[in-house]
C-alpha positions as a LaTeX table, in Angstrom:
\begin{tabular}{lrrr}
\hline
Residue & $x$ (\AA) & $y$ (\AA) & $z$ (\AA) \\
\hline
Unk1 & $-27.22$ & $-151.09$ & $-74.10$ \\
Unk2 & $-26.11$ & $-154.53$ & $-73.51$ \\
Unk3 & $-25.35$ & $-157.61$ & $-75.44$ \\
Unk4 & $-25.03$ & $-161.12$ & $-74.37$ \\
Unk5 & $-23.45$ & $-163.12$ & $-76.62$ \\
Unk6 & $-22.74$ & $-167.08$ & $-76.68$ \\
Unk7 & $-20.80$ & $-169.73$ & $-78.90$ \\
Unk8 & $-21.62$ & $-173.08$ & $-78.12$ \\
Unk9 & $-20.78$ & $-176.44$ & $-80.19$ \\
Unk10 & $-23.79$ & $-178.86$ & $-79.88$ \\
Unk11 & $-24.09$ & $-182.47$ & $-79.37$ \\
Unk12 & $-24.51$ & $-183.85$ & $-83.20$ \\
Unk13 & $-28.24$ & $-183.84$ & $-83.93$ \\
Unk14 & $-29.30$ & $-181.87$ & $-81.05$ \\
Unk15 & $-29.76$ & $-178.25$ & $-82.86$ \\
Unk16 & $-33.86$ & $-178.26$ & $-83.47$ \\
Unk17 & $-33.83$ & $-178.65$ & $-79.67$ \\
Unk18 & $-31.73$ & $-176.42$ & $-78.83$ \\
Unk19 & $-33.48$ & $-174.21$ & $-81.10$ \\
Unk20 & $-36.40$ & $-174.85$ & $-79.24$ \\
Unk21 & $-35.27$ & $-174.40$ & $-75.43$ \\
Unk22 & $-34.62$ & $-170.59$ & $-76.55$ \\
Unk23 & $-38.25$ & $-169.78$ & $-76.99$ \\
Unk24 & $-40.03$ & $-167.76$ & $-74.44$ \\
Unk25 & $-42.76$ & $-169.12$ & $-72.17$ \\
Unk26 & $-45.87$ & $-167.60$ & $-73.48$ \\
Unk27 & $-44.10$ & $-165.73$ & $-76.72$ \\
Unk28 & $-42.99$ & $-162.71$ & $-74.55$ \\
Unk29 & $-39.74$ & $-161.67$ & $-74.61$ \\
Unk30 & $-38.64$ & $-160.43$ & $-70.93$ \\
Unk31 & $-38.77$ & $-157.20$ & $-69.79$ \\
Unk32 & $-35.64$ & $-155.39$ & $-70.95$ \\
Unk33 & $-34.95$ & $-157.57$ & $-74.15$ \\
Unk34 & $-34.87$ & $-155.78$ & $-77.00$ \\
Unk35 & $-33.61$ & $-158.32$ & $-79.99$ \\
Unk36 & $-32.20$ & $-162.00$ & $-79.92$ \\
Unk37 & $-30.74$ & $-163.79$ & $-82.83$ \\
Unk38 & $-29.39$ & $-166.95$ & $-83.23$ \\
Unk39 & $-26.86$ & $-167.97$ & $-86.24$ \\
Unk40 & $-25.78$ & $-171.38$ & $-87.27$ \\
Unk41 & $-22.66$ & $-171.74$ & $-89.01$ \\
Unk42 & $-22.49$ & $-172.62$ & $-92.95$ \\
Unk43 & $-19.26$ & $-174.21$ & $-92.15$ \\
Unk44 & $-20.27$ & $-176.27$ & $-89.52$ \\
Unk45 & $-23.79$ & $-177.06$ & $-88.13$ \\
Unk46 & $-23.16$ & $-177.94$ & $-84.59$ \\
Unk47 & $-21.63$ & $-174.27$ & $-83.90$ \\
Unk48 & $-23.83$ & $-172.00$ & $-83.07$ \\
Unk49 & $-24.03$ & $-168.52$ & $-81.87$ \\
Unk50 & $-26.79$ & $-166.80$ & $-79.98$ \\
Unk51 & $-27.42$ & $-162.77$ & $-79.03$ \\
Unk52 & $-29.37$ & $-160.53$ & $-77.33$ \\
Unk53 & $-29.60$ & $-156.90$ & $-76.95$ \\
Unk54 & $-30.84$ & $-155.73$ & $-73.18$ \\
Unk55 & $-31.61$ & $-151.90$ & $-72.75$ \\
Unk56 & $-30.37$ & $-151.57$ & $-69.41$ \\
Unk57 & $-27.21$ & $-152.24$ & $-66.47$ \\
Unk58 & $-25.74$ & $-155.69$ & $-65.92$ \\
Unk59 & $-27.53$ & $-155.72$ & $-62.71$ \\
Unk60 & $-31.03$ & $-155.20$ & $-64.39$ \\
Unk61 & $-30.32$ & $-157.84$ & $-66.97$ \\
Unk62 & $-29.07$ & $-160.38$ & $-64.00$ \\
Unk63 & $-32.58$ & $-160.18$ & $-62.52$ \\
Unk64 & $-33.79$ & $-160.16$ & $-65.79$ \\
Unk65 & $-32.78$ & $-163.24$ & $-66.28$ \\
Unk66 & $-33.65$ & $-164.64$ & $-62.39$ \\
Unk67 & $-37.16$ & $-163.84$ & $-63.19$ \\
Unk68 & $-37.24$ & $-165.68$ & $-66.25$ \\
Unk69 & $-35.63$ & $-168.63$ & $-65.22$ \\
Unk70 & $-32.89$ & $-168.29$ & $-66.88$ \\
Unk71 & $-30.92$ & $-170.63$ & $-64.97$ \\
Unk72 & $-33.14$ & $-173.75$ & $-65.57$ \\
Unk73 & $-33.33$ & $-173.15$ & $-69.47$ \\
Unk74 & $-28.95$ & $-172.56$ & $-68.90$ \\
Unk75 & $-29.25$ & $-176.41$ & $-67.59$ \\
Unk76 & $-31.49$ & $-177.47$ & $-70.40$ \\
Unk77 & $-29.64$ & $-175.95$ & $-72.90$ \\
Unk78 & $-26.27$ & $-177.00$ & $-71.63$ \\
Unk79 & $-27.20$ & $-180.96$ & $-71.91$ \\
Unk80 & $-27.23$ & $-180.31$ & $-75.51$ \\
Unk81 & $-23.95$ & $-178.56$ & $-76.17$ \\
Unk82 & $-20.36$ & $-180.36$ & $-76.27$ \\
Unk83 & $-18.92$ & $-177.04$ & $-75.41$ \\
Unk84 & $-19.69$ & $-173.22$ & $-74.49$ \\
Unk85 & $-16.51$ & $-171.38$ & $-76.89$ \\
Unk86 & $-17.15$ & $-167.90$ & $-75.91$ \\
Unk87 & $-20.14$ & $-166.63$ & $-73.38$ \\
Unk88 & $-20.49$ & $-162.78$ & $-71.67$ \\
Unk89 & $-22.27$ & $-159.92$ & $-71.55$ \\
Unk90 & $-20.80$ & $-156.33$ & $-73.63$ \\
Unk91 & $-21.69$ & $-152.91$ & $-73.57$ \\
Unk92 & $-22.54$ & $-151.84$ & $-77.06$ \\
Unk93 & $-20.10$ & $-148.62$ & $-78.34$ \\
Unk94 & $-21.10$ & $-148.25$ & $-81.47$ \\
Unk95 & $-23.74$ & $-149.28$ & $-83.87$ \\
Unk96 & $-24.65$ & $-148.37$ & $-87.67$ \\
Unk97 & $-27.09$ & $-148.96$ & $-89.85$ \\
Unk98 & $-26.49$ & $-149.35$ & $-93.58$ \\
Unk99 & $-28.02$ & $-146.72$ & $-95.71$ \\
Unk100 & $-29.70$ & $-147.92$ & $-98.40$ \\
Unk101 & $-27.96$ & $-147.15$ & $-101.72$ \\
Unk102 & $-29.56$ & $-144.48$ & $-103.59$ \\
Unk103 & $-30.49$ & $-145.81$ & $-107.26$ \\
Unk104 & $-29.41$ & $-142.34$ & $-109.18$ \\
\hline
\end{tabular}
């Protein structure tokens, strides 16, 4: 499994549409995609970090994204950030789930 992961500071006042230029055409997620989440910092609303999990290889996330016009929505989204901090794609190692604490 995959994850790409970005950290972008927006423009001031640009968040609810850059919020909105991450929804999918139609409500479906592309083929592949298994979860995307996007945080907004307490500490600072203009930084923002968005994820997605891809079951699959880079190269089948690449086209992936081709398909979906990925680039386009990349240009969109781009107008409305001051900066990209961190952006690439990692192979998930490891993952846990809490256990829920058994009330004894």
């Amino acid at each position: 499994m995959l994850c790409a992961h970005t950290v972008r500071r927006l423009k001031p006042g640009a968040f609810e549409e850059f919020a909105k230029a991450f929804e999918f055409d139609g409500g479906t997620t592309p083929p592949g995609w298994l979860r995307f989440h996007m945080l907004r910092s307490l500490a600072d609303e203009n930084e923002v970090v968005t994820f997605g999990f891809f079951e699959g290889t880079l190269e089948e996330l690449e086209a992936s994204q081709r398909e979906a016009g990925y680039s386009s929505r990349r240009e969109e989204i781009d107008r409305l950030a001051d900066a990209v901090v961190v952006n690439g794609v990692y192979e998930v190692v490891d993952s846990r789930v809490a256990e829920p604490a058994s009330s004894s």
